[in-house]
CSV table of C-alpha atoms in Angstrom, one decimal:
chain,number,residue,atom,x,y,z
A,1,MET,CA,55.9,-91.7,-46.5
A,2,ALA,CA,58.7,-89.8,-44.8
A,3,THR,CA,61.9,-91.8,-44.1
A,4,VAL,CA,62.6,-92.9,-40.6
A,5,ARG,CA,65.5,-90.5,-40.4
A,6,THR,CA,63.2,-87.6,-41.4
A,7,GLU,CA,60.7,-88.7,-38.8
A,8,ILE,CA,63.3,-88.8,-36.1
A,9,SER,CA,64.8,-85.4,-36.9
A,10,GLU,CA,61.4,-83.6,-37.1
A,11,ILE,CA,59.2,-85.4,-34.5
A,12,VAL,CA,61.9,-85.8,-31.9
A,13,THR,CA,62.8,-82.1,-32.2
A,14,GLY,CA,59.1,-81.5,-31.4
A,15,LEU,CA,59.2,-83.9,-28.4
A,16,GLY,CA,62.1,-81.9,-27.0
A,17,LEU,CA,59.7,-78.9,-26.6
A,18,PHE,CA,57.5,-80.5,-24.0
A,19,GLY,CA,59.9,-80.5,-21.0
A,20,TYR,CA,60.1,-84.2,-20.3
A,21,ARG,CA,63.1,-85.2,-18.2
A,22,ASP,CA,64.7,-87.2,-21.0
A,23,LEU,CA,64.0,-88.7,-24.4
A,24,ASP,CA,63.0,-92.1,-23.0
A,25,ARG,CA,60.1,-90.5,-21.1
A,26,ALA,CA,59.1,-88.4,-24.0
A,27,LEU,CA,58.8,-91.4,-26.3
A,28,ALA,CA,57.0,-93.4,-23.7
A,29,ALA,CA,54.5,-90.6,-23.1
A,30,ARG,CA,53.4,-90.3,-26.8
A,31,PRO,CA,51.9,-86.9,-26.1
A,32,ARG,CA,48.7,-86.3,-28.0
A,33,SER,CA,49.4,-82.6,-28.2
A,34,ILE,CA,51.9,-83.3,-31.0
A,35,GLY,CA,49.5,-83.4,-34.0
A,36,ASN,CA,49.6,-85.6,-37.0
A,37,VAL,CA,51.7,-88.3,-35.3
A,38,ASP,CA,49.8,-91.5,-34.8
A,39,ASP,CA,50.7,-94.7,-33.0
A,40,ARG,CA,52.2,-96.2,-36.1
A,41,VAL,CA,54.7,-93.4,-36.4
A,42,PHE,CA,55.5,-93.6,-32.7
A,43,ASP,CA,56.0,-97.4,-33.2
A,44,ARG,CA,58.6,-96.7,-35.9
A,45,LEU,CA,60.3,-94.2,-33.7
A,46,ASP,CA,60.4,-96.7,-30.8
A,47,ASN,CA,61.9,-99.4,-33.1
A,48,ALA,CA,64.5,-97.0,-34.5
A,49,TYR,CA,65.4,-95.9,-31.0
A,50,ALA,CA,65.8,-99.5,-29.8
A,51,ALA,CA,67.9,-100.4,-32.8
A,52,LYS,CA,70.5,-97.7,-31.8
A,53,LYS,CA,71.4,-97.0,-35.4
A,54,HIS,CA,70.4,-93.3,-35.2
A,55,ASP,CA,71.6,-92.4,-31.7
A,56,GLU,CA,73.3,-89.2,-32.8
A,57,ILE,CA,70.3,-87.7,-34.5
A,58,PHE,CA,68.0,-88.8,-31.7
A,59,SER,CA,70.2,-87.0,-29.2
A,60,THR,CA,70.8,-83.8,-31.3
A,61,ALA,CA,67.1,-83.4,-32.3
A,62,TYR,CA,65.9,-83.8,-28.7
A,63,ALA,CA,68.6,-81.3,-27.4
A,64,ASN,CA,67.6,-78.8,-30.1
A,65,GLY,CA,64.0,-79.0,-29.0
A,66,GLU,CA,65.0,-78.5,-25.3
A,67,ILE,CA,67.1,-75.5,-26.1
A,68,PHE,CA,64.4,-73.8,-28.1
A,69,ALA,CA,61.9,-74.5,-25.3
A,70,ARG,CA,64.2,-72.6,-22.9
A,71,ALA,CA,65.4,-69.8,-25.2
A,72,ASN,CA,64.1,-66.3,-24.8
A,73,VAL,CA,63.5,-66.1,-28.6
A,74,GLY,CA,61.6,-69.4,-28.3
A,75,LEU,CA,59.2,-70.7,-25.7
A,76,ARG,CA,60.9,-69.2,-22.7
A,77,GLY,CA,60.3,-72.3,-20.6
A,78,ARG,CA,56.6,-72.5,-21.4
A,79,VAL,CA,55.2,-75.9,-22.3
A,80,PRO,CA,53.4,-75.7,-25.7
A,81,TRP,CA,49.8,-76.8,-25.9
A,82,LEU,CA,50.1,-77.9,-29.5
A,83,VAL,CA,52.9,-78.9,-31.8
A,84,GLU,CA,51.9,-79.8,-35.3
A,85,TRP,CA,54.1,-82.0,-37.5
A,86,LYS,CA,53.5,-81.2,-41.2
A,87,GLY,CA,54.7,-84.7,-42.1
A,88,PRO,CA,55.0,-86.0,-45.7
A,89,HIS,CA,52.2,-84.0,-47.2
A,90,ARG,CA,52.7,-82.0,-50.3
A,91,PRO,CA,52.1,-78.3,-49.8
A,92,PRO,CA,49.1,-77.0,-51.8
A,93,ALA,CA,51.2,-74.1,-53.2
A,94,TYR,CA,54.8,-72.8,-53.3
A,95,GLU,CA,55.9,-72.2,-49.7
A,96,GLN,CA,58.7,-69.7,-48.9
A,97,ILE,CA,59.1,-70.9,-45.4
A,98,PRO,CA,60.2,-74.6,-45.3
A,99,ALA,CA,58.6,-75.3,-41.9
A,100,ASP,CA,58.3,-78.9,-40.6
A,101,LEU,CA,56.8,-78.0,-37.2
A,102,ARG,CA,54.2,-75.4,-36.2
A,103,VAL,CA,54.0,-74.6,-32.5
A,104,ASP,CA,50.9,-73.0,-31.0
A,105,HIS,CA,49.9,-71.8,-34.4
A,106,VAL,CA,52.7,-69.2,-34.1
A,107,TYR,CA,56.3,-70.6,-34.1
A,108,LEU,CA,57.4,-72.1,-37.4
A,109,ILE,CA,60.4,-74.5,-37.2
A,110,SER,CA,62.4,-76.0,-40.0
A,111,CYS,CA,64.3,-79.1,-39.2
A,112,LYS,CA,67.5,-79.3,-41.3
A,113,TYR,CA,69.8,-82.2,-40.5
A,114,GLY,CA,72.9,-83.0,-42.6
A,115,SER,CA,71.9,-80.8,-45.6
A,116,ASP,CA,73.3,-77.5,-47.1
A,117,ILE,CA,70.6,-77.3,-49.7
A,118,LEU,CA,68.6,-74.1,-49.7
A,119,HIS,CA,66.4,-74.8,-52.7
A,120,ASN,CA,65.7,-77.7,-55.0
A,121,ALA,CA,64.0,-75.9,-58.0
A,122,SER,CA,63.8,-75.8,-61.7
A,123,PRO,CA,66.4,-73.7,-63.6
A,124,TRP,CA,63.5,-71.6,-64.9
A,125,HIS,CA,62.5,-70.8,-61.4
A,126,VAL,CA,66.0,-69.9,-60.4
A,127,PHE,CA,67.5,-68.2,-63.4
A,128,ASP,CA,64.5,-66.9,-65.3
A,129,ARG,CA,62.2,-65.9,-62.4
A,130,ALA,CA,64.9,-65.2,-59.8
A,131,LEU,CA,63.0,-67.4,-57.3
A,132,ALA,CA,60.3,-64.8,-57.1
A,133,GLU,CA,57.5,-67.2,-58.2
A,134,ARG,CA,57.1,-70.6,-59.7
A,135,ALA,CA,58.1,-70.6,-63.4
A,136,ARG,CA,55.2,-71.5,-65.7
A,137,ARG,CA,57.5,-72.0,-68.6
A,138,GLY,CA,59.4,-75.3,-68.8
A,139,GLY,CA,61.5,-77.3,-71.2
A,140,ASP,CA,65.2,-78.2,-71.5
A,141,TRP,CA,67.2,-75.4,-69.8
A,142,PHE,CA,70.4,-76.7,-71.4
A,143,ALA,CA,68.9,-76.2,-74.9
A,144,GLU,CA,67.6,-72.8,-73.9
A,145,VAL,CA,70.9,-71.2,-72.7
A,146,ALA,CA,73.4,-73.1,-74.9
A,147,PRO,CA,71.5,-74.3,-77.9
A,148,GLU,CA,74.3,-74.7,-80.4
A,149,SER,CA,77.0,-76.2,-78.2
A,150,PHE,CA,74.4,-78.5,-76.5
A,151,GLN,CA,73.2,-79.7,-79.9
A,152,GLU,CA,76.8,-80.3,-81.1
A,153,PHE,CA,77.5,-82.3,-77.9
A,154,TYR,CA,74.3,-84.3,-78.4
A,155,THR,CA,75.4,-85.2,-81.9
A,156,GLU,CA,78.6,-86.6,-80.5
A,157,VAL,CA,76.7,-88.5,-77.9
A,158,ARG,CA,74.4,-90.0,-80.6
A,159,LYS,CA,77.5,-91.2,-82.5
A,160,HIS,CA,78.9,-92.8,-79.3
A,161,VAL,CA,75.8,-94.8,-78.4
A,162,THR,CA,75.2,-95.8,-82.0
A,163,ASP,CA,71.4,-95.8,-81.6
A,164,LEU,CA,70.0,-95.0,-85.0
A,165,SER,CA,66.5,-94.6,-83.5
A,166,LEU,CA,67.5,-91.4,-81.7
A,167,PRO,CA,66.4,-88.2,-83.4
A,168,ALA,CA,69.0,-85.8,-84.9
A,169,LEU,CA,67.8,-82.9,-82.8
A,170,VAL,CA,68.2,-82.9,-79.1
A,171,THR,CA,65.0,-80.9,-78.8
A,172,ALA,CA,63.1,-83.8,-80.4
A,173,LEU,CA,64.0,-86.3,-77.6
A,174,ASP,CA,60.9,-88.0,-76.1
A,175,ALA,CA,60.6,-90.0,-72.9
A,176,ASP,CA,61.6,-93.3,-74.6
A,177,HIS,CA,64.7,-91.7,-76.2
A,178,ARG,CA,65.8,-90.3,-72.9
A,179,ALA,CA,65.3,-93.6,-71.1
A,180,ALA,CA,67.6,-95.2,-73.7
A,181,LEU,CA,70.2,-92.6,-73.3
A,182,ARG,CA,70.1,-92.9,-69.6
A,183,SER,CA,70.7,-96.6,-69.8
A,184,ALA,CA,73.5,-96.2,-72.3
A,185,LEU,CA,75.3,-93.5,-70.4
A,186,LYS,CA,75.3,-94.9,-66.8
A,187,GLY,CA,78.2,-93.8,-64.6
A,188,ARG,CA,80.9,-91.3,-65.6
A,189,TRP,CA,81.0,-89.8,-69.0
A,190,PRO,CA,83.1,-91.9,-71.4
A,191,ARG,CA,86.6,-90.4,-71.9
A,192,SER,CA,85.8,-89.3,-75.4
A,193,LEU,CA,82.9,-87.2,-74.2
A,194,ARG,CA,84.1,-86.0,-70.8
A,195,TYR,CA,86.1,-82.9,-72.0
A,196,ASP,CA,83.4,-81.8,-74.4
A,197,TRP,CA,80.8,-82.0,-71.6
A,198,GLU,CA,83.0,-79.9,-69.3
A,199,ILE,CA,83.1,-77.2,-72.0
A,200,VAL,CA,79.4,-77.3,-72.6
A,201,GLY,CA,78.7,-77.3,-68.9
A,202,PHE,CA,80.8,-74.2,-68.4
A,203,GLU,CA,78.9,-72.4,-71.2
A,204,ILE,CA,75.5,-73.5,-69.6
A,205,ALA,CA,76.7,-72.2,-66.2
A,206,ARG,CA,78.1,-68.9,-67.6
A,207,ASN,CA,75.0,-68.2,-69.6
A,208,SER,CA,72.7,-69.1,-66.7
A,209,ALA,CA,74.4,-66.7,-64.4
A,210,SER,CA,74.3,-63.9,-67.1
A,211,HIS,CA,70.6,-64.6,-67.7
A,212,LEU,CA,69.8,-64.0,-64.1
A,213,MET,CA,72.1,-61.0,-63.6
A,214,GLU,CA,70.3,-59.4,-66.6
A,215,ARG,CA,67.0,-59.9,-64.9
A,216,THR,CA,68.2,-58.5,-61.6
A,217,SER,CA,70.0,-55.5,-62.9
A,218,THR,CA,69.6,-53.1,-59.9
A,219,ARG,CA,70.9,-53.2,-56.4
A,220,ARG,CA,67.4,-53.6,-55.1
A,221,ASP,CA,66.7,-56.5,-57.4
A,222,ARG,CA,69.8,-58.3,-56.3
A,223,GLU,CA,69.1,-57.6,-52.6
A,224,GLU,CA,65.7,-59.2,-53.0
A,225,LEU,CA,67.4,-62.1,-54.8
A,226,LEU,CA,69.7,-62.6,-51.9
A,227,TRP,CA,66.7,-62.6,-49.5
A,228,ARG,CA,65.1,-65.3,-51.6
A,229,LEU,CA,68.3,-67.4,-51.9
A,230,LEU,CA,68.6,-67.4,-48.1
A,231,ARG,CA,64.8,-68.1,-47.7
A,232,LEU,CA,64.1,-64.9,-45.8
A,233,ALA,CA,60.3,-64.6,-45.5
A,234,ALA,CA,57.7,-62.0,-44.3
A,235,SER,CA,57.5,-63.9,-41.0
A,236,PRO,CA,60.5,-64.9,-38.9
A,237,TYR,CA,61.0,-68.7,-38.4
A,238,PHE,CA,63.6,-70.9,-36.8
A,239,VAL,CA,66.0,-73.6,-38.1
A,240,LEU,CA,67.0,-76.4,-35.7
A,241,GLY,CA,69.2,-79.2,-37.0
A,242,ALA,CA,72.8,-80.3,-37.5
A,243,ASP,CA,75.4,-79.7,-40.2
A,244,ARG,CA,77.1,-82.3,-42.3
A,245,GLN,CA,79.6,-83.0,-39.5
A,246,GLY,CA,76.8,-83.6,-37.0
A,247,LEU,CA,77.3,-80.3,-35.1
A,248,PRO,CA,74.1,-78.7,-34.0
A,249,ILE,CA,72.8,-75.6,-35.8
A,250,ARG,CA,70.1,-73.4,-34.2
A,251,TYR,CA,69.2,-70.0,-35.6
A,252,ARG,CA,66.4,-67.6,-36.2
A,253,VAL,CA,65.9,-66.5,-39.8
A,254,LEU,CA,65.3,-62.7,-40.1
A,255,THR,CA,62.7,-61.1,-42.2
A,256,PRO,CA,63.7,-58.9,-45.1
A,257,TRP,CA,62.7,-55.9,-43.0
A,258,ASP,CA,65.0,-57.1,-40.2
A,259,PHE,CA,67.8,-57.8,-42.6
A,260,ARG,CA,67.6,-54.3,-44.2
A,261,ASN,CA,67.6,-52.7,-40.8
A,262,ARG,CA,70.7,-54.7,-39.7
A,263,TYR,CA,72.7,-55.0,-42.9
A,264,ARG,CA,73.5,-53.0,-46.0
A,265,MET,CA,74.2,-55.0,-49.1
A,266,ARG,CA,77.3,-53.8,-50.8
A,267,ARG,CA,77.7,-56.2,-53.7
A,268,PHE,CA,76.2,-59.3,-55.2
A,269,ASP,CA,78.0,-61.4,-57.8
A,270,MET,CA,77.1,-64.6,-59.7
A,271,TRP,CA,79.3,-66.4,-62.3
A,272,GLY,CA,79.8,-69.7,-64.0
A,273,ASP,CA,82.5,-72.1,-62.7
A,274,HIS,CA,84.5,-74.9,-64.3
A,275,ALA,CA,83.4,-77.8,-62.2
A,276,GLY,CA,82.8,-80.8,-64.4
A,277,GLN,CA,79.0,-80.1,-64.5
A,278,PRO,CA,77.1,-76.8,-64.9
A,279,THR,CA,77.8,-74.9,-61.6
A,280,VAL,CA,77.1,-71.3,-60.8
A,281,ARG,CA,78.7,-69.6,-57.9
A,282,TRP,CA,77.2,-66.7,-56.0
A,283,ARG,CA,78.5,-64.3,-53.4
A,284,ALA,CA,77.0,-61.5,-51.4
A,285,GLU,CA,79.0,-58.8,-49.5
A,286,VAL,CA,77.1,-57.0,-46.8
A,287,VAL,CA,78.0,-54.6,-44.0
A,288,ASP,CA,76.7,-54.9,-40.4
A,289,ARG,CA,75.2,-51.5,-39.6
A,290,GLU,CA,75.8,-52.0,-35.9
A,291,ASP,CA,79.6,-52.1,-36.0
A,292,SER,CA,80.4,-51.6,-39.7
A,293,THR,CA,81.8,-55.2,-39.9
A,294,PRO,CA,81.8,-56.7,-43.4
A,295,ARG,CA,80.2,-60.1,-43.9
A,296,THR,CA,80.3,-62.4,-46.9
A,297,VAL,CA,77.8,-65.1,-47.8
A,298,GLU,CA,78.6,-67.6,-50.5
A,299,GLY,CA,76.9,-70.5,-52.2
A,300,HIS,CA,76.5,-72.3,-55.5
A,301,VAL,CA,73.9,-73.8,-57.8
A,302,GLU,CA,74.3,-77.2,-59.5
A,303,ILE,CA,72.3,-77.7,-62.6
A,304,ARG,CA,71.9,-81.3,-63.5
A,305,TRP,CA,69.5,-83.8,-65.1
A,306,SER,CA,67.0,-85.0,-62.5
A,307,HIS,CA,67.2,-88.7,-63.3
A,308,GLY,CA,70.5,-89.4,-65.0
A,309,LYS,CA,72.1,-88.2,-68.2
A,310,PHE,CA,69.5,-86.8,-70.6
A,311,ALA,CA,66.8,-88.3,-68.4
A,312,GLY,CA,64.1,-85.8,-67.2
A,313,VAL,CA,64.4,-82.1,-67.3
A,314,PRO,CA,67.3,-80.3,-65.6
A,315,GLU,CA,67.0,-79.3,-62.0
A,316,ALA,CA,68.8,-76.6,-60.0
A,317,LYS,CA,70.0,-77.4,-56.5
A,318,ILE,CA,71.1,-74.3,-54.5
A,319,TYR,CA,73.7,-74.9,-51.8
A,320,LEU,CA,74.9,-72.7,-49.0
A,321,ASP,CA,78.7,-72.8,-48.7
A,322,THR,CA,79.1,-70.4,-45.8
A,323,PRO,CA,78.6,-72.0,-42.3
A,324,HIS,CA,75.1,-71.3,-41.1
A,325,HIS,CA,76.0,-69.5,-38.0
A,326,ASP,CA,78.2,-67.1,-40.0
A,327,VAL,CA,75.4,-66.1,-42.5
A,328,ALA,CA,74.1,-62.5,-42.3
A,329,GLY,CA,70.4,-62.9,-41.6
A,330,TYR,CA,70.7,-66.1,-39.6
A,331,GLU,CA,70.8,-65.2,-35.9
A,332,PRO,CA,72.2,-68.1,-33.7
A,333,ILE,CA,70.1,-69.1,-30.7
A,334,ASN,CA,70.9,-70.9,-27.5
A,335,SER,CA,69.2,-71.4,-24.1
A,336,SER,CA,70.2,-67.9,-22.9
A,337,ASN,CA,69.0,-65.7,-25.8
């Protein structure tokens, strides 16, 4: 089930599209033209609204919906006849467009509140497949890109936890072994292991970046990688939300066709960073064809175990570091455009 905060951010954004005088009236009306939202969900929204613990997100979400309803690139003042909330369902396949609301079967809206994460994927999907498709191959990415140093580090870990039942090879760890390591290594790395992990982490990051750059060796490859990093899709969609400081963000995501007509990519770089854990930085430099203005888009990828040290397979979280409204390919919207 979606969290109450998620339900507020997504459903209340949808309520803002209907033209009610204020949020109180919208909640009281419980419009049936917002699909997949039953009375139990509305009850939770009412209770959360009465508790006044989420006033800021209630206000921002409703205002975002109102502005999109008036915007020329949005509904242009027209009341929608159907708003569908996708809710907590799992998509049947990999979806390039992270839409939470679908309006009149046409407008796709992603509700992003307090998050700079663009993707939460496997390292194989990011660095081996360049986000082009789900990776069918799996396994421990750390052992794949830094086999010797990761094995040496594991040997030191094995000595530290003094668990003789652990196998000698890191690649032989099973679920029970990983659970034992997770329990023994809670919190920060012990001082005796911290420096070694930073060195191994940098090698993992550096080799991950090199692996992907080798697979995207041409300018076109890297331009397509940038499109996928920014989640540009064949159909335009809209993002309504707030940044980590609570300031509203509202923008239209261009298609790759729109992006290429508007911008020329000059350079794309990716490199490993010393950051205490495996971290890959990326930067794209583009030029606006309309006025020859250079634009830079930056982000990073954090590669970490999914459930604690040595527990689960590593995951890759891709973050956007450039403010959303400064990103080439994200066109800000307000009630007058």
